[in-house]
Amino acid sequence: MLDPEDLYEVDSDVPDLTGAVLLHSLDGFVDAGSAGRLVTEHLLSSLDHRVIARFDVDALIDYRSRRPPMTFSVNRWTEYEAPELVVHLLHDQDGTPFLLLTGPEPDQRWERFVAAVRTLVDRWGVRLTVGFHGIPMGVPHTRPLGVTAHATRGELVKGHQPLFNRVQVPGSASALLELRLGHAGHDAMGFAAHVPHYLAAVYPAAAVSMLDAIGEATGLVLPAADLAEAAEQADADINQKVAESDELSEVVAALERQYDAFTEASSRESLLAESVEHMPTADELGSAFEQFLAEQSPGQQD
């Protein structure tokens, strides 16, 4: 394998980051409710930041699968929005420095990319690496949202109830990063916010729950007010839509019955571990919420 350190450039004036946390969220994998994107955008808009490392996207991205936008004006090309895969340096509300890796998930050379991130982890003395994104779940938006936690050591996820015993899913660069860091003896973990599958486009409440989980796991003091306000407004809009439709109300009520039945039984360790007798069928869910999503304009979904 080629030298992983050739895959990025680092600024010359990076301060001492020993003991810092590295957060990462890459575009291109599953992110129900845009939970990961919302957390990333919220942190970058709420906290001062600067880029301290840049990856060679030409070596990692397949432009034909994800064509960057260009602007044509009258008779010439005027703008090109080049993709960026970068590491930001931020400080939380207590002034504690932390890192945030953002950008498109590499289309190729995953092992080299992961090895490159690992060299940065070693170089900066990162104590914990944390990934985050959203996953669709058969849960109602009217109940507390869960977060699935996973880590290289069980001690890192104490207090989080496991959702599956064993399951095989399509891989991602973020998941491979966690796996390889664990093999190298580094602490790494990740969070997947549970998003009601009928709200998989944009759902700020899932981002809020994930931001809380990140803060608890890392000790970072992260701002949440703006994101929480957006979540309250989104829930109010959703509740109004549901109240206006008997069919939607019935579907949500069915999900509530299932959720309550499972959580009230202390012997049941997973929402998916028992009978789904009262769970609406895929056709019922699809027909009801297809109409719900179709009635929303792009602005309302955002």
Short mmCIF file of C-alpha atoms in Angstrom, two decimals:
data_model
loop_
_atom_site.label_atom_id
_atom_site.label_comp_id
_atom_site.label_asym_id
_atom_site.label_seq_id
_atom_site.Cartn_x
_atom_site.Cartn_y
_atom_site.Cartn_z
CA MET A 1 0.00 0.00 0.00
CA LEU A 2 1.21 3.51 -0.80
CA ASP A 3 2.22 5.75 2.09
CA PRO A 4 -1.05 6.88 3.75
CA GLU A 5 0.51 10.19 4.75
CA ASP A 6 0.72 11.15 1.07
CA LEU A 7 -3.07 11.26 1.07
CA TYR A 8 -3.40 14.49 3.05
CA GLU A 9 -1.81 17.84 3.84
CA VAL A 10 -1.64 19.27 7.37
CA ASP A 11 -1.28 22.93 8.32
CA SER A 12 2.05 23.85 9.88
CA ASP A 13 0.56 25.73 12.84
CA VAL A 14 -1.62 23.04 14.42
CA PRO A 15 -1.54 23.41 18.24
CA ASP A 16 -0.96 20.58 20.71
CA LEU A 17 -4.08 18.39 20.55
CA THR A 18 -3.05 15.60 22.92
CA GLY A 19 -6.19 14.08 24.45
CA ALA A 20 -8.57 15.65 21.93
CA VAL A 21 -11.67 13.95 20.50
CA LEU A 22 -12.12 13.37 16.77
CA LEU A 23 -15.71 13.38 15.50
CA HIS A 24 -16.45 12.21 11.97
CA SER A 25 -19.46 12.20 9.67
CA LEU A 26 -19.04 11.35 5.99
CA ASP A 27 -21.65 11.97 3.28
CA GLY A 28 -22.74 9.08 1.11
CA PHE A 29 -23.73 6.37 3.59
CA VAL A 30 -27.08 5.93 5.37
CA ASP A 31 -28.10 9.08 7.23
CA ALA A 32 -31.84 8.89 7.95
CA GLY A 33 -33.39 12.20 8.89
CA SER A 34 -30.13 13.85 7.80
CA ALA A 35 -29.20 13.48 11.47
CA GLY A 36 -25.45 13.38 10.89
CA ARG A 37 -25.56 16.25 8.42
CA LEU A 38 -27.63 18.39 10.78
CA VAL A 39 -25.21 17.83 13.68
CA THR A 40 -22.24 18.66 11.45
CA GLU A 41 -23.80 21.82 10.06
CA HIS A 42 -24.93 22.88 13.52
CA LEU A 43 -21.46 22.53 15.03
CA LEU A 44 -19.78 24.38 12.17
CA SER A 45 -22.32 27.21 12.28
CA SER A 46 -22.31 27.52 16.08
CA LEU A 47 -18.60 27.24 16.91
CA ASP A 48 -15.50 28.95 15.57
CA HIS A 49 -13.49 26.58 13.40
CA ARG A 50 -10.73 26.31 10.86
CA VAL A 51 -9.48 23.58 8.55
CA ILE A 52 -6.18 22.02 9.66
CA ALA A 53 -5.96 19.01 7.31
CA ARG A 54 -7.13 18.38 3.74
CA PHE A 55 -7.42 15.03 1.97
CA ASP A 56 -6.64 14.47 -1.71
CA VAL A 57 -10.18 14.04 -3.01
CA ASP A 58 -8.93 13.35 -6.54
CA ALA A 59 -7.47 10.11 -5.21
CA LEU A 60 -10.58 9.12 -3.28
CA ILE A 61 -13.72 10.32 -5.08
CA ASP A 62 -15.46 8.96 -8.18
CA TYR A 63 -16.68 12.18 -9.77
CA ARG A 64 -18.92 10.37 -12.23
CA SER A 65 -20.95 8.81 -9.41
CA ARG A 66 -21.27 12.10 -7.52
CA ARG A 67 -20.78 14.92 -9.99
CA PRO A 68 -19.87 18.23 -8.31
CA PRO A 69 -22.14 21.14 -9.32
CA MET A 70 -20.89 23.74 -11.77
CA THR A 71 -22.47 27.05 -12.73
CA PHE A 72 -22.92 28.14 -16.34
CA SER A 73 -23.61 31.83 -16.92
CA VAL A 74 -24.67 33.09 -20.37
CA ASN A 75 -21.76 31.75 -22.39
CA ARG A 76 -19.14 30.47 -19.94
CA TRP A 77 -18.51 28.36 -16.84
CA THR A 78 -18.19 30.59 -13.78
CA GLU A 79 -18.11 28.39 -10.71
CA TYR A 80 -17.10 24.90 -9.63
CA GLU A 81 -18.04 23.55 -6.18
CA ALA A 82 -15.12 21.23 -5.54
CA PRO A 83 -15.73 18.50 -2.96
CA GLU A 84 -13.71 18.78 0.24
CA LEU A 85 -12.73 16.08 2.70
CA VAL A 86 -11.21 17.98 5.60
CA VAL A 87 -10.51 18.00 9.33
CA HIS A 88 -11.78 21.05 11.22
CA LEU A 89 -10.41 22.28 14.53
CA LEU A 90 -13.17 23.56 16.83
CA HIS A 91 -13.51 24.50 20.50
CA ASP A 92 -16.52 23.62 22.64
CA GLN A 93 -18.29 26.10 24.92
CA ASP A 94 -15.68 25.55 27.62
CA GLY A 95 -12.84 26.19 25.18
CA THR A 96 -11.84 22.52 24.88
CA PRO A 97 -10.41 21.76 21.41
CA PHE A 98 -11.85 18.92 19.34
CA LEU A 99 -11.70 17.78 15.73
CA LEU A 100 -14.37 17.16 13.11
CA LEU A 101 -13.75 15.16 9.93
CA THR A 102 -16.33 15.97 7.24
CA GLY A 103 -16.84 15.50 3.53
CA PRO A 104 -17.84 12.83 1.03
CA GLU A 105 -17.23 9.21 1.92
CA PRO A 106 -14.36 7.94 -0.25
CA ASP A 107 -15.50 5.86 -3.22
CA GLN A 108 -12.24 3.93 -3.30
CA ARG A 109 -9.01 3.21 -1.38
CA TRP A 110 -10.83 2.75 1.93
CA GLU A 111 -7.94 0.95 3.60
CA ARG A 112 -5.49 3.68 2.61
CA PHE A 113 -7.90 6.38 3.76
CA VAL A 114 -8.45 4.66 7.11
CA ALA A 115 -4.70 4.23 7.54
CA ALA A 116 -4.27 7.94 6.80
CA VAL A 117 -6.80 8.93 9.47
CA ARG A 118 -5.05 6.61 11.90
CA THR A 119 -1.74 8.42 11.32
CA LEU A 120 -3.48 11.68 12.18
CA VAL A 121 -4.92 10.09 15.33
CA ASP A 122 -1.39 9.06 16.31
CA ARG A 123 0.12 12.38 15.26
CA TRP A 124 -2.28 14.50 17.31
CA GLY A 125 -2.67 12.16 20.29
CA VAL A 126 -6.43 11.74 19.80
CA ARG A 127 -7.94 9.88 22.78
CA LEU A 128 -11.32 8.98 21.26
CA THR A 129 -12.81 8.87 17.76
CA VAL A 130 -16.61 9.12 17.37
CA GLY A 131 -18.73 8.65 14.24
CA PHE A 132 -22.43 9.49 13.95
CA HIS A 133 -25.36 9.16 11.52
CA GLY A 134 -29.08 8.36 11.46
CA ILE A 135 -30.82 5.05 10.72
CA PRO A 136 -34.53 4.49 9.91
CA MET A 137 -36.50 2.63 12.58
CA GLY A 138 -40.10 1.48 13.09
CA VAL A 139 -40.73 3.87 15.98
CA PRO A 140 -43.18 6.77 16.42
CA HIS A 141 -42.04 10.37 16.58
CA THR A 142 -44.23 10.85 19.68
CA ARG A 143 -41.95 8.74 21.88
CA PRO A 144 -38.35 9.30 23.07
CA LEU A 145 -35.88 8.57 20.30
CA GLY A 146 -33.22 5.95 20.87
CA VAL A 147 -29.58 5.90 19.88
CA THR A 148 -27.64 2.75 19.05
CA ALA A 149 -24.09 2.91 20.37
CA HIS A 150 -21.13 0.73 19.34
CA ALA A 151 -17.47 0.84 20.26
CA THR A 152 -14.13 -0.91 20.21
CA ARG A 153 -14.48 -1.59 23.95
CA GLY A 154 -17.63 -2.45 25.88
CA GLU A 155 -16.75 0.03 28.63
CA LEU A 156 -17.25 2.89 26.17
CA VAL A 157 -20.95 2.11 25.67
CA LYS A 158 -22.05 1.29 29.22
CA GLY A 159 -25.64 2.37 29.74
CA HIS A 160 -26.61 1.83 26.10
CA GLN A 161 -28.89 -1.12 25.37
CA PRO A 162 -27.77 -3.23 22.39
CA LEU A 163 -30.29 -3.46 19.56
CA PHE A 164 -29.02 -6.57 17.77
CA ASN A 165 -27.11 -9.67 18.77
CA ARG A 166 -25.57 -10.10 15.33
CA VAL A 167 -26.42 -8.62 11.94
CA GLN A 168 -24.57 -8.20 8.65
CA VAL A 169 -25.02 -4.91 6.78
CA PRO A 170 -23.30 -3.09 3.90
CA GLY A 171 -20.03 -1.59 5.04
CA SER A 172 -18.96 2.04 5.20
CA ALA A 173 -15.67 3.90 5.47
CA SER A 174 -16.70 5.17 8.91
CA ALA A 175 -17.41 1.67 10.18
CA LEU A 176 -14.11 0.41 8.77
CA LEU A 177 -12.32 3.29 10.49
CA GLU A 178 -13.77 2.27 13.85
CA LEU A 179 -12.85 -1.38 13.26
CA ARG A 180 -9.26 -0.67 12.22
CA LEU A 181 -8.69 1.82 15.05
CA GLY A 182 -9.83 -0.85 17.47
CA HIS A 183 -7.39 -3.34 15.95
CA ALA A 184 -4.63 -0.78 16.53
CA GLY A 185 -5.56 -0.30 20.19
CA HIS A 186 -7.30 3.06 19.83
CA ASP A 187 -10.63 3.89 21.46
CA ALA A 188 -13.32 4.48 18.85
CA MET A 189 -17.10 4.45 18.92
CA GLY A 190 -20.15 5.50 16.98
CA PHE A 191 -23.78 6.52 17.38
CA ALA A 192 -26.75 5.79 15.11
CA ALA A 193 -29.79 7.90 15.94
CA HIS A 194 -33.14 6.15 15.52
CA VAL A 195 -35.30 8.05 13.04
CA PRO A 196 -38.99 7.21 12.45
CA HIS A 197 -38.87 5.73 8.96
CA TYR A 198 -41.71 7.93 7.77
CA LEU A 199 -39.58 11.01 8.57
CA ALA A 200 -36.37 9.86 6.94
CA ALA A 201 -35.78 13.05 4.92
CA VAL A 202 -34.94 15.68 7.56
CA TYR A 203 -35.68 15.20 11.26
CA PRO A 204 -33.91 17.57 13.69
CA ALA A 205 -35.07 15.73 16.83
CA ALA A 206 -32.83 12.79 15.91
CA ALA A 207 -29.88 15.16 15.58
CA VAL A 208 -30.62 16.55 19.06
CA SER A 209 -30.63 13.09 20.63
CA MET A 210 -27.37 12.24 18.89
CA LEU A 211 -25.73 15.51 19.93
CA ASP A 212 -26.66 14.73 23.54
CA ALA A 213 -25.15 11.24 23.23
CA ILE A 214 -21.93 12.65 21.78
CA GLY A 215 -21.64 15.18 24.59
CA GLU A 216 -22.20 12.54 27.26
CA ALA A 217 -19.64 10.15 25.73
CA THR A 218 -16.92 12.73 25.09
CA GLY A 219 -17.41 15.28 27.86
CA LEU A 220 -17.59 18.06 25.27
CA VAL A 221 -19.94 20.94 26.07
CA LEU A 222 -21.76 21.42 22.77
CA PRO A 223 -24.42 24.04 21.94
CA ALA A 224 -27.88 22.63 21.32
CA ALA A 225 -30.39 25.49 21.62
CA ASP A 226 -30.82 26.27 17.90
CA LEU A 227 -31.07 22.59 16.98
CA ALA A 228 -33.59 21.95 19.77
CA GLU A 229 -35.71 24.87 18.58
CA ALA A 230 -35.74 23.47 15.03
CA ALA A 231 -36.74 20.07 16.42
CA GLU A 232 -39.68 21.55 18.34
CA GLN A 233 -40.93 23.36 15.25
CA ALA A 234 -40.57 20.24 13.09
CA ASP A 235 -42.48 18.11 15.62
CA ALA A 236 -45.26 20.70 15.76
CA ASP A 237 -45.58 20.64 11.96
CA ILE A 238 -45.61 16.84 11.92
CA ASN A 239 -48.25 16.62 14.66
CA GLN A 240 -50.46 18.99 12.71
CA LYS A 241 -50.15 16.87 9.57
CA VAL A 242 -50.96 13.71 11.50
CA ALA A 243 -53.96 15.31 13.21
CA GLU A 244 -55.38 16.28 9.81
CA SER A 245 -55.34 12.69 8.55
CA ASP A 246 -57.24 9.81 10.16
CA GLU A 247 -55.15 7.31 8.22
CA LEU A 248 -51.86 8.81 9.43
CA SER A 249 -53.17 8.97 12.98
CA GLU A 250 -53.99 5.27 12.91
CA VAL A 251 -50.53 4.36 11.68
CA VAL A 252 -48.80 6.46 14.33
CA ALA A 253 -51.11 5.04 17.02
CA ALA A 254 -50.17 1.51 15.95
CA LEU A 255 -46.49 2.34 16.29
CA GLU A 256 -47.14 3.89 19.71
CA ARG A 257 -48.90 0.72 20.92
CA GLN A 258 -45.99 -1.40 19.78
CA TYR A 259 -43.42 0.92 21.36
CA ASP A 260 -45.27 1.13 24.69
CA ALA A 261 -45.86 -2.62 24.88
CA PHE A 262 -42.18 -3.35 24.36
CA THR A 263 -40.78 -0.70 26.68
CA GLU A 264 -43.18 -1.55 29.52
CA ALA A 265 -41.98 -5.15 29.65
CA SER A 266 -38.70 -5.09 31.57
CA SER A 267 -37.70 -8.51 30.27
CA ARG A 268 -37.69 -7.32 26.68
CA GLU A 269 -34.26 -6.00 25.79
CA SER A 270 -35.03 -4.78 22.28
CA LEU A 271 -37.88 -3.12 20.45
CA LEU A 272 -37.30 -5.67 17.71
CA ALA A 273 -37.06 -8.75 19.93
CA GLU A 274 -40.77 -9.55 20.28
CA SER A 275 -43.79 -10.22 18.11
CA VAL A 276 -44.77 -7.50 15.67
CA GLU A 277 -48.43 -8.48 15.72
CA HIS A 278 -49.61 -4.88 15.97
CA MET A 279 -47.05 -3.50 13.56
CA PRO A 280 -48.63 -2.04 10.39
CA THR A 281 -47.58 -3.70 7.17
CA ALA A 282 -45.09 -2.16 4.76
CA ASP A 283 -47.92 -1.48 2.29
CA GLU A 284 -49.96 0.31 4.97
CA LEU A 285 -47.01 2.43 6.03
CA GLY A 286 -45.97 3.13 2.47
CA SER A 287 -49.37 4.26 1.22
CA ALA A 288 -50.08 6.44 4.24
CA PHE A 289 -46.78 8.25 4.40
CA GLU A 290 -46.25 8.49 0.67
CA GLN A 291 -49.15 10.91 0.72
CA PHE A 292 -47.73 12.62 3.82
CA LEU A 293 -44.32 13.24 2.24
CA ALA A 294 -45.81 14.22 -1.12
CA GLU A 295 -47.86 16.97 0.53
CA GLN A 296 -44.75 18.58 1.98
CA SER A 297 -42.87 21.15 -0.04
CA PRO A 298 -39.04 20.98 -0.05
CA GLY A 299 -38.99 23.99 2.27
CA GLN A 300 -41.27 22.27 4.77
CA GLN A 301 -39.12 19.14 4.76
CA ASP A 302 -36.02 21.18 5.49
#
